[in-house]
mmCIF file of C-alpha atoms and ligand atoms in Angstrom:
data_model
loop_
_atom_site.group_PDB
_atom_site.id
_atom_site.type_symbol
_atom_site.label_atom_id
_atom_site.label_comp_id
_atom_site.label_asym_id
_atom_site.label_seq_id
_atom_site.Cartn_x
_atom_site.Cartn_y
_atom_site.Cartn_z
ATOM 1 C CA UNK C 1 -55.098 -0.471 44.111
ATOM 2 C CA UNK C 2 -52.598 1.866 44.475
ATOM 3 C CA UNK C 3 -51.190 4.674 42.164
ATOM 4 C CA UNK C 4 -48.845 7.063 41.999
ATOM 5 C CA UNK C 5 -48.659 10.783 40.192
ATOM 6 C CA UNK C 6 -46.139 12.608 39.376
ATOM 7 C CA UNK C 7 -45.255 15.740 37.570
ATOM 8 C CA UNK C 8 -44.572 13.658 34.351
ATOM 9 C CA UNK C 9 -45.828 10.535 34.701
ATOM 10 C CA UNK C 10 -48.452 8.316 36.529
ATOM 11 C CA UNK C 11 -47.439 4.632 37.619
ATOM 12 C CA UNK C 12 -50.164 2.218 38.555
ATOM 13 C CA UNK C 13 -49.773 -0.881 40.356
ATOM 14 C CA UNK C 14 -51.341 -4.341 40.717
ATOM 15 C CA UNK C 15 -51.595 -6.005 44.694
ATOM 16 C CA UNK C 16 -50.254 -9.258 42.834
ATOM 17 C CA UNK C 17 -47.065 -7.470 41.230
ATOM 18 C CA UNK C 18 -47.759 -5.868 37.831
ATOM 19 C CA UNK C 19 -47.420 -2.500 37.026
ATOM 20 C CA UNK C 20 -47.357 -0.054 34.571
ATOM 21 C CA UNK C 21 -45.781 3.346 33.814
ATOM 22 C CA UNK C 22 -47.235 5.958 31.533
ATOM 23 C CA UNK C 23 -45.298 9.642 30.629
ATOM 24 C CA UNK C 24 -47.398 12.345 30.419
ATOM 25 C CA UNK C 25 -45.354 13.293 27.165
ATOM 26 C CA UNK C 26 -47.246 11.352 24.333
ATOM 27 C CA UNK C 27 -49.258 8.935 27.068
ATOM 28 C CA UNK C 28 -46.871 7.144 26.135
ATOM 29 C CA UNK C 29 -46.347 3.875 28.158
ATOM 30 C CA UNK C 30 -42.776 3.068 28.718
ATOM 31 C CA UNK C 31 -43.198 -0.317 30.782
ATOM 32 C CA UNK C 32 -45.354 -3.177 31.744
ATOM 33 C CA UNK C 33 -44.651 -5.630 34.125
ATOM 34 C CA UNK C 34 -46.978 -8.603 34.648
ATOM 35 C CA UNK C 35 -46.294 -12.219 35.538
ATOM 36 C CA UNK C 36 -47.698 -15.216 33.553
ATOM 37 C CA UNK C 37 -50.968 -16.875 34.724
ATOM 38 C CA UNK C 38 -49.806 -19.288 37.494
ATOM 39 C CA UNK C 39 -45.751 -17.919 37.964
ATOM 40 C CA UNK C 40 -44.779 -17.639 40.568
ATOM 41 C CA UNK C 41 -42.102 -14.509 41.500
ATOM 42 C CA UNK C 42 -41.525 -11.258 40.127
ATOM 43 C CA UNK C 43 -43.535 -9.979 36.778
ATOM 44 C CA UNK C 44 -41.582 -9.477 33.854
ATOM 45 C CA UNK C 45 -40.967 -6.571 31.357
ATOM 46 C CA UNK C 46 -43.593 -7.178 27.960
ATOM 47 C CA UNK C 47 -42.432 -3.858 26.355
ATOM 48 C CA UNK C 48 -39.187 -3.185 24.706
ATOM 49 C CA UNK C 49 -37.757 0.455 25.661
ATOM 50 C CA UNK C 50 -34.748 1.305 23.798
ATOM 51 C CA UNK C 51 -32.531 2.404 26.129
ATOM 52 C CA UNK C 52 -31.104 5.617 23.904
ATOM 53 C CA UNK C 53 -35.088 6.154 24.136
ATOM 54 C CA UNK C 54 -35.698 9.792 25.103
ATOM 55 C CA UNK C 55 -37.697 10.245 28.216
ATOM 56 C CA UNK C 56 -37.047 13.571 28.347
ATOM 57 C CA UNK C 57 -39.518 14.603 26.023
ATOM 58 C CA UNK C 58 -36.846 16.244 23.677
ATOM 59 C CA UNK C 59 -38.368 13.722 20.912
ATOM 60 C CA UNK C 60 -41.113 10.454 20.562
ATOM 61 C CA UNK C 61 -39.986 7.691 22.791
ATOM 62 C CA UNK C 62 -38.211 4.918 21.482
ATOM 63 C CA UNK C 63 -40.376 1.668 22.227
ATOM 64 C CA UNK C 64 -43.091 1.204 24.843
ATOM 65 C CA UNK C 65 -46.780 2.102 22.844
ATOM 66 C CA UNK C 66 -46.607 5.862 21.421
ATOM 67 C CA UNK C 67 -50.089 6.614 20.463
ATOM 68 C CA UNK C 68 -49.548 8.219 16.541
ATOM 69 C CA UNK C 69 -52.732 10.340 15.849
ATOM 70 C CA UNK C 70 -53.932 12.011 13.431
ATOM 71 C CA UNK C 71 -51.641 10.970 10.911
ATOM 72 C CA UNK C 72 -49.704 7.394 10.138
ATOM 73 C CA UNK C 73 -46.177 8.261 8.284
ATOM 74 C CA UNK C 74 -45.296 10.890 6.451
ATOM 75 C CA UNK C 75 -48.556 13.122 6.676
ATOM 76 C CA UNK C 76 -50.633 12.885 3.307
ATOM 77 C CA UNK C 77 -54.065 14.502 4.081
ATOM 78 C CA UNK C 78 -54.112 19.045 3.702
ATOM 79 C CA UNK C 79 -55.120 18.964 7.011
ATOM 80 C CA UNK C 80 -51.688 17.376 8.431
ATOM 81 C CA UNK C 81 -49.501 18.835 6.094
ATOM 82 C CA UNK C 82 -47.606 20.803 8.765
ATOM 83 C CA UNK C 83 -47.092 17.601 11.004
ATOM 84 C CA UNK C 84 -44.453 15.366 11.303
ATOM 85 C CA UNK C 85 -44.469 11.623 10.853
ATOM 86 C CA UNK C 86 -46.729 9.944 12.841
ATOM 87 C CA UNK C 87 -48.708 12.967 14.196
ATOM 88 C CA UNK C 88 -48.250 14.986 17.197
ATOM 89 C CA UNK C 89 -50.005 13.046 19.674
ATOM 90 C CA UNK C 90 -46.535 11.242 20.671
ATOM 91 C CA UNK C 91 -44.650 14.151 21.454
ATOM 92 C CA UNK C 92 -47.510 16.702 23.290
ATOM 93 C CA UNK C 93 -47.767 16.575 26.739
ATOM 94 C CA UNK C 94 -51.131 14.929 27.669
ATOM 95 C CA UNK C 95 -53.247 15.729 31.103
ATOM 96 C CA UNK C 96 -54.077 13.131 33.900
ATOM 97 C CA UNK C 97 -57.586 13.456 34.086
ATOM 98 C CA UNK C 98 -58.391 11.410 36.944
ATOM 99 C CA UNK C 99 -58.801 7.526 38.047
ATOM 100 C CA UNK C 100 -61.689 6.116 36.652
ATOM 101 C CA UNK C 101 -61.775 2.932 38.269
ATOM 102 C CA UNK C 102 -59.844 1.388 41.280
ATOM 103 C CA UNK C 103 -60.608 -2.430 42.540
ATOM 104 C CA UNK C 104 -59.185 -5.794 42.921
ATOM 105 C CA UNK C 105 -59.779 -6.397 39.570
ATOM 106 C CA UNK C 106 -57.558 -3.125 38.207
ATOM 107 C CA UNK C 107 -56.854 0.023 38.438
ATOM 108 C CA UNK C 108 -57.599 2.693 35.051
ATOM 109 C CA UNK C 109 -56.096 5.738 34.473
ATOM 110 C CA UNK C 110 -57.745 8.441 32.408
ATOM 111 C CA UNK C 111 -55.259 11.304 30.697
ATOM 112 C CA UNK C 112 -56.779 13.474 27.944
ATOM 113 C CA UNK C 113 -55.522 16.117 25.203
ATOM 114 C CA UNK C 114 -57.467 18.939 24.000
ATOM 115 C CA UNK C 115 -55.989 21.557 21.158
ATOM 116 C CA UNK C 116 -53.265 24.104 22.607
ATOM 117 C CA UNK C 117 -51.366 26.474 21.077
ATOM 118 C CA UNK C 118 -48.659 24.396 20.410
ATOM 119 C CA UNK C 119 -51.031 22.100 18.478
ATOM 120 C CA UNK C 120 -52.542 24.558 16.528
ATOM 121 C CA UNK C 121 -50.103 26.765 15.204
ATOM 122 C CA UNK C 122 -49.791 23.443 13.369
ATOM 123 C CA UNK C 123 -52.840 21.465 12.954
ATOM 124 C CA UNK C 124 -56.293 23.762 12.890
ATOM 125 C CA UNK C 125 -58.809 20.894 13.496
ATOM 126 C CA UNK C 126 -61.039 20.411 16.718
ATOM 127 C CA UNK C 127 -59.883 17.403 18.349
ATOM 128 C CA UNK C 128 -60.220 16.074 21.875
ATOM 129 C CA UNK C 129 -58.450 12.578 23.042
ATOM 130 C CA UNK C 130 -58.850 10.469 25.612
ATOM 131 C CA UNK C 131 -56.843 7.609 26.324
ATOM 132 C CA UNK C 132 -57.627 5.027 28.840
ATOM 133 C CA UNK C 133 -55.422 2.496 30.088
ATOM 134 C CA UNK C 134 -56.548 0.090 32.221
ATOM 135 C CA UNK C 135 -53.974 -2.364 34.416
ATOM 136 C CA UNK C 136 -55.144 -6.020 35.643
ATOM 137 C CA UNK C 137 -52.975 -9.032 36.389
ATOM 138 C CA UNK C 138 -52.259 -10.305 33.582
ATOM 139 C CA UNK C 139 -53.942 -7.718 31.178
ATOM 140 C CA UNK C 140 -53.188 -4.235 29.984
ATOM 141 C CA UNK C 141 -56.186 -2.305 27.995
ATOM 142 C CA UNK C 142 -55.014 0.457 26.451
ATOM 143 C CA UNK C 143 -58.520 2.290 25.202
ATOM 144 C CA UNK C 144 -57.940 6.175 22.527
ATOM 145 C CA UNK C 145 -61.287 7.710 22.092
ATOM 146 C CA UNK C 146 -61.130 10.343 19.490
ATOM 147 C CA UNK C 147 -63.831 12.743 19.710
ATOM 148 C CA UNK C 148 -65.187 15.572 17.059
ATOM 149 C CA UNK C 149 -66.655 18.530 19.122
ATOM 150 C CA UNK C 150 -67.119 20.188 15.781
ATOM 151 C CA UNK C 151 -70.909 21.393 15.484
ATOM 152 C CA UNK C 152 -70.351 20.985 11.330
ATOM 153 C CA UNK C 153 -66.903 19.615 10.610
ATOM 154 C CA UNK C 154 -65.671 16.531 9.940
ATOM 155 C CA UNK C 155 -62.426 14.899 11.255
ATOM 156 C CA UNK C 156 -60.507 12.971 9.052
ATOM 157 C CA UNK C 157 -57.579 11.236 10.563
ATOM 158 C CA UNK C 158 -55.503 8.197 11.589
ATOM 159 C CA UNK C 159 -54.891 6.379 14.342
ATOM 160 C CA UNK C 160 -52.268 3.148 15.644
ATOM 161 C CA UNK C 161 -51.158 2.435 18.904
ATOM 162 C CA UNK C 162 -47.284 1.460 18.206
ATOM 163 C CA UNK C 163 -46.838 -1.383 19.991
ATOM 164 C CA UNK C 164 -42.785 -2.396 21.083
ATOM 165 C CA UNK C 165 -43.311 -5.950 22.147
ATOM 166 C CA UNK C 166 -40.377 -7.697 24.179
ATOM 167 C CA UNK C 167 -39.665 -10.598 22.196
ATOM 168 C CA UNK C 168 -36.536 -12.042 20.319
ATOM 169 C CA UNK C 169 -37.229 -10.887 16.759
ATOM 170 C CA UNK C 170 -35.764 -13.654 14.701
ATOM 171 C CA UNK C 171 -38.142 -16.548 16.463
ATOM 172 C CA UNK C 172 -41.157 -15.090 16.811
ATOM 173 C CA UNK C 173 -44.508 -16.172 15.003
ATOM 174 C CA UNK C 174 -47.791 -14.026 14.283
ATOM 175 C CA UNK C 175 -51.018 -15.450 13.709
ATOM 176 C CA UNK C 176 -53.696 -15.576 12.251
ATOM 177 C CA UNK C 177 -53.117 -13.434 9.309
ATOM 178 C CA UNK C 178 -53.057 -15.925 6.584
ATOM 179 C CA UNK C 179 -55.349 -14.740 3.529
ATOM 180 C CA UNK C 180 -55.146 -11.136 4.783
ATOM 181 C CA UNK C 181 -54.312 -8.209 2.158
ATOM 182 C CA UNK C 182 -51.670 -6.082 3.119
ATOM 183 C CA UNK C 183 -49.219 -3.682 1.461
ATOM 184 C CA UNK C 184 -45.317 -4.292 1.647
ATOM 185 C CA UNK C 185 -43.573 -0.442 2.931
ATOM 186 C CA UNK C 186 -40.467 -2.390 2.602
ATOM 187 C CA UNK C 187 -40.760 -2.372 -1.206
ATOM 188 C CA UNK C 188 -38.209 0.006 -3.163
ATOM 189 C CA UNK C 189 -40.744 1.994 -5.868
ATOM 190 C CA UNK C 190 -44.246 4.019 -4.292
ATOM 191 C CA UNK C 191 -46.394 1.433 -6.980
ATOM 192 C CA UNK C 192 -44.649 -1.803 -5.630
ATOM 193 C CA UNK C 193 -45.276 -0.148 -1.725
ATOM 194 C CA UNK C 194 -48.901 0.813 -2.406
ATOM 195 C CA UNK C 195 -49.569 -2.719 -4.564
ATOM 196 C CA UNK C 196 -51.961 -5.118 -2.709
ATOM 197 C CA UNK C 197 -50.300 -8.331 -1.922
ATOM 198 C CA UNK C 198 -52.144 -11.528 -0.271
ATOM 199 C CA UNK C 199 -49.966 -13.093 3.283
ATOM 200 C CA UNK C 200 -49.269 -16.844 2.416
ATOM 201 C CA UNK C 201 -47.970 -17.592 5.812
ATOM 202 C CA UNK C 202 -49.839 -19.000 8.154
ATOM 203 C CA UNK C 203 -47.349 -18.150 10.543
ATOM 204 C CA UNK C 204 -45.813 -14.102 9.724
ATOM 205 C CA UNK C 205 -42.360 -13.832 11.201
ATOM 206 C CA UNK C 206 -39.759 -11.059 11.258
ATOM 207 C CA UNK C 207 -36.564 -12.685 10.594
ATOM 208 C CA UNK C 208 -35.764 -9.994 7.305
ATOM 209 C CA UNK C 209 -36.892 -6.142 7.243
ATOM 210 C CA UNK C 210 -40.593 -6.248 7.678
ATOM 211 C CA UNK C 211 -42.758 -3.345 7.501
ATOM 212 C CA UNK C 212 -46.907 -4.549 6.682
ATOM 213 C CA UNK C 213 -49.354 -3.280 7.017
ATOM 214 C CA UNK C 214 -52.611 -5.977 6.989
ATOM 215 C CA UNK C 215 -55.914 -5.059 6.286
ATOM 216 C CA UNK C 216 -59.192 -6.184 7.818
ATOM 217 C CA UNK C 217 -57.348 -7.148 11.090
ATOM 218 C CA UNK C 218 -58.347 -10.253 13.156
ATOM 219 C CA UNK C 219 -60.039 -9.529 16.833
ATOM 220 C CA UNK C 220 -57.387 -11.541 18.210
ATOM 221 C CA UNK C 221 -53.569 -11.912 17.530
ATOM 222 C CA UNK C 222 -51.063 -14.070 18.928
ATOM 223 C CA UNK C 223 -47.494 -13.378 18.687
ATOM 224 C CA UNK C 224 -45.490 -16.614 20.099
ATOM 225 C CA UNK C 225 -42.067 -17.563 20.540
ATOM 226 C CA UNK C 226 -40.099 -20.535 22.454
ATOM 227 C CA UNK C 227 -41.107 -20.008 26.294
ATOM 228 C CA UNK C 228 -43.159 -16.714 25.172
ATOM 229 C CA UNK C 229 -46.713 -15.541 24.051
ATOM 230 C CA UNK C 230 -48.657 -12.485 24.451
ATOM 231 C CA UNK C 231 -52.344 -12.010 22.689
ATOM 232 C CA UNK C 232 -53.681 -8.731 21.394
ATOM 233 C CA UNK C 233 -57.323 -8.566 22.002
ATOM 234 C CA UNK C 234 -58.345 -5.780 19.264
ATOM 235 C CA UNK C 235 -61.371 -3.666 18.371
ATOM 236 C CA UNK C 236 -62.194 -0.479 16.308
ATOM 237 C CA UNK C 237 -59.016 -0.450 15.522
ATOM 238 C CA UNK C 238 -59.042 -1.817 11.068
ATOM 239 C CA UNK C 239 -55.672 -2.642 9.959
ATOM 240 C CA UNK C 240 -52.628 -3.960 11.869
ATOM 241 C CA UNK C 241 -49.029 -3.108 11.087
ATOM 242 C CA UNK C 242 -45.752 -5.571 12.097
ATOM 243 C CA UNK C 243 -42.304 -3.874 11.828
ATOM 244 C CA UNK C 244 -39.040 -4.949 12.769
ATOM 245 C CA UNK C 245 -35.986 -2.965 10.895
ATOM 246 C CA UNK C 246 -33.630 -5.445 11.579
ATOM 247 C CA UNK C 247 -29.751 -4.534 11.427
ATOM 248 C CA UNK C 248 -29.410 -2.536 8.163
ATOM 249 C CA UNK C 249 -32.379 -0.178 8.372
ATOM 250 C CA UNK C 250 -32.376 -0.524 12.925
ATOM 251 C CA UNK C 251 -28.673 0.468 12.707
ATOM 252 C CA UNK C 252 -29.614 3.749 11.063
ATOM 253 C CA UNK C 253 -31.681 4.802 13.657
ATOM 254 C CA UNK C 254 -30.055 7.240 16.007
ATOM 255 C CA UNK C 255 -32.182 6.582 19.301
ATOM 256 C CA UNK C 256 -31.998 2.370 18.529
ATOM 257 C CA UNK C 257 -29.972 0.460 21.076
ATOM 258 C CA UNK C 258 -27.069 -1.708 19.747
ATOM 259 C CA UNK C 259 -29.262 -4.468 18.281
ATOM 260 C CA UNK C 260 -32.172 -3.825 19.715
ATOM 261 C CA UNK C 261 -33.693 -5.156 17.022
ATOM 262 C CA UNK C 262 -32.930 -7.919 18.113
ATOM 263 C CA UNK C 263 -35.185 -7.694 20.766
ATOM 264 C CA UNK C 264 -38.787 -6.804 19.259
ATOM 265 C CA UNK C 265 -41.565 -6.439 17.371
ATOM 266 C CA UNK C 266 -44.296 -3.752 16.663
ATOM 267 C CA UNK C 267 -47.237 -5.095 16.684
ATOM 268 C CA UNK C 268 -49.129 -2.106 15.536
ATOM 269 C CA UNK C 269 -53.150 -2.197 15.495
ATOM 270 C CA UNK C 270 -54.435 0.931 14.023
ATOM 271 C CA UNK C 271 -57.061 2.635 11.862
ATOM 272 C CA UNK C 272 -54.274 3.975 8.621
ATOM 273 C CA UNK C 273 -55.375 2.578 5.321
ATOM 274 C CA UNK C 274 -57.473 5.866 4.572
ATOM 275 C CA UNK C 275 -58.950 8.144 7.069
ATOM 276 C CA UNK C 276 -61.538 7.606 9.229
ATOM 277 C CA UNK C 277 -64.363 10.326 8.765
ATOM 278 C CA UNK C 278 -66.053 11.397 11.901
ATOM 279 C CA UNK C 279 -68.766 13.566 11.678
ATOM 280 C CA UNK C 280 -69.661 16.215 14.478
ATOM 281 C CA UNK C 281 -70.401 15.047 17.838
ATOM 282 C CA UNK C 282 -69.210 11.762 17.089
ATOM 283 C CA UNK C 283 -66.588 9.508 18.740
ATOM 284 C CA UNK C 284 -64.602 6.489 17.562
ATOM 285 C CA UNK C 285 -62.651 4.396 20.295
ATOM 286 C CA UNK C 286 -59.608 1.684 19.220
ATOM 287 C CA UNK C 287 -59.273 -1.046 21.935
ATOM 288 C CA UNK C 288 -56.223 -2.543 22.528
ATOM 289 C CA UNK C 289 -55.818 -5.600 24.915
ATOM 290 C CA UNK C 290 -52.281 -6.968 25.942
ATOM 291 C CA UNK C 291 -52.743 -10.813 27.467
ATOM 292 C CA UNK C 292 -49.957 -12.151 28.871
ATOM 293 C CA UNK C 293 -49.927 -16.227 28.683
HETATM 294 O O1 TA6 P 1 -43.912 0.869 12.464
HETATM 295 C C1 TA6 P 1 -44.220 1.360 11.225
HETATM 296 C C2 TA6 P 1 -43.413 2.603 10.910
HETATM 297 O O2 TA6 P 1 -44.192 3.490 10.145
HETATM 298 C C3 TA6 P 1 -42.129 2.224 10.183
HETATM 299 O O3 TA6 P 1 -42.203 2.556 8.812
HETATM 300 C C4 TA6 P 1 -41.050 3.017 10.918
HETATM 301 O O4 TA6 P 1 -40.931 4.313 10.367
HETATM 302 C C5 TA6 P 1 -41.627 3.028 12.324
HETATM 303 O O5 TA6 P 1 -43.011 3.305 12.119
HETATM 304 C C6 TA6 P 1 -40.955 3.959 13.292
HETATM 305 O O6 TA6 P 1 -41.248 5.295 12.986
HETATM 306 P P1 TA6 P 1 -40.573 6.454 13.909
HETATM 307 O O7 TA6 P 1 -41.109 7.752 13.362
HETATM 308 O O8 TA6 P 1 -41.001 6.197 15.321
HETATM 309 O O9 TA6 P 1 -39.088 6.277 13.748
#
């Protein structure tokens, strides 16, 4: 199974056609191509990349899955209170670590990030990450091991992969999150964002601003649309977040294509309603795995 290295990113790629690109800067993965089961020609694009998305590294990347550790939003916890939203794991520049598997089953890349000086000067706490992402045929597994080397401390933190799925916003339909608690982050006062609501829908779509984050999350989602459907197949991971702007709050956003929000939906499994405590020596891994239809 071949793969490719380069000075800022690594691209792997399946014998059957899918592939996947991944910038060193955040690990973040900018595309994934894969084909449905039994199609015939070319794979298709499952991620949405705005294209005013920074590849550069000058800032996060707009779309694709930036990995947001150890903080979710606007930092709350003293030990993230020099951090910007969403952490600093999205915009450090991780290390290829090497190929941890390679068969005609998939290919799995292993990149890491340790503390460095441009980490600490901001954030003090022993950390090391490993993120594994792992490309079959119709399957991307996108594995982020935290790890406390600590000998005493704790680590308290937060952790999401920030999913852009490729999908047209206004007809897609997530399942099964009927009956789960989740707070509304679209909500004008802090009480009315932090308040506890209970989903209704058997069916969650994004046609208005949306901005949830669910509790207890399922093991599997399904977000569907006509002639579309891609599963998540989740675990670790504790609470799932679904965001789509949509044209008043997208528009504001400088790196947002011209209604490209229009064109997804973050599908966000994470671990952000609290922190998670992990005590020294210990490791806690989110799995994240993208099914194509
Ligand atoms: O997806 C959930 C969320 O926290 C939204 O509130 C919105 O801020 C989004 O992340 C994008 O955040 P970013 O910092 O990438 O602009």
């Amino acid at each position: 199974m071949p793969y490719e290295k380069t000075d800022d990113k690594v691209v792997l790629k399946h014998p059957k056609g899918a592939s996947v690109v991944i910038l060193l800067f955040g690990a973040t993965i900018v595309s994934w191509k894969a084909s449905d089961r039994g199609q015939l020609g070319s794979p298709t694009e499952r991620l949405f990349l705005s294209s005013k998305a920074a590849l550069d590294g000058s800032k996060a990347v707009r779309g694709g899955i930036p990995v947001v550790f150890p903080c979710f939003g606007p930092p709350e916890h003293p030990d993230h209170s020099k951090l910007p939203q969403h952490g600093f794991a999205r915009n450090k520049i991780w290390a290829f670590d090497s190929i941890v598997m390679d068969n005609d089953a998939g290919v799995s890349v292993r990149l890491i990030l340790q503390p460095n000086p441009t980490i600490t000067k901001l954030y003090t706490k022993n950390f090391h990450l490993v993120y594994v992402v792992t490309l079959a045929e119709h399957e991307l597994s996108t594995d982020i091991h935290v790890l406390n080397p600590a000998s005493s401390e704790t680590l308290d933190f937060q952790a999401l992969l920030h999913t852009y799925i490729r999908a047209p916003a206004n007809e897609v339909s997530i399942t099964p999150l009927l009956g789960k608690r989740y707070v509304d982050k679209t909500e004008n006062s802090p009480e009315a964002r932090s308040t506890l609501k209970e989903e209704g829908r058997s069916a969650v779509d994004v046609r208005t601003f949306t901005d949830s984050v669910y509790e207890d999350t399922p093991p599997e989602i399904n977000v569907s649309w006509p002639g579309g459907d891609l599963a998540l197949k989740l675990s670790g991971f504790t609470t799932l977040t679904i965001w789509n702007p949509q044209e008043e709050a997208g528009s504001k956003i400088g790196d947002m294509e011209e209604k490209g929000w229009e064109r997804f939906v973050c599908v966000e499994p994470g671990y952000v309603r609290g922190f998670k405590q992990l005590g020294p020596g210990e490791t806690w891994i989110g799995q994240q795995v993208l099914v194509v239809a």
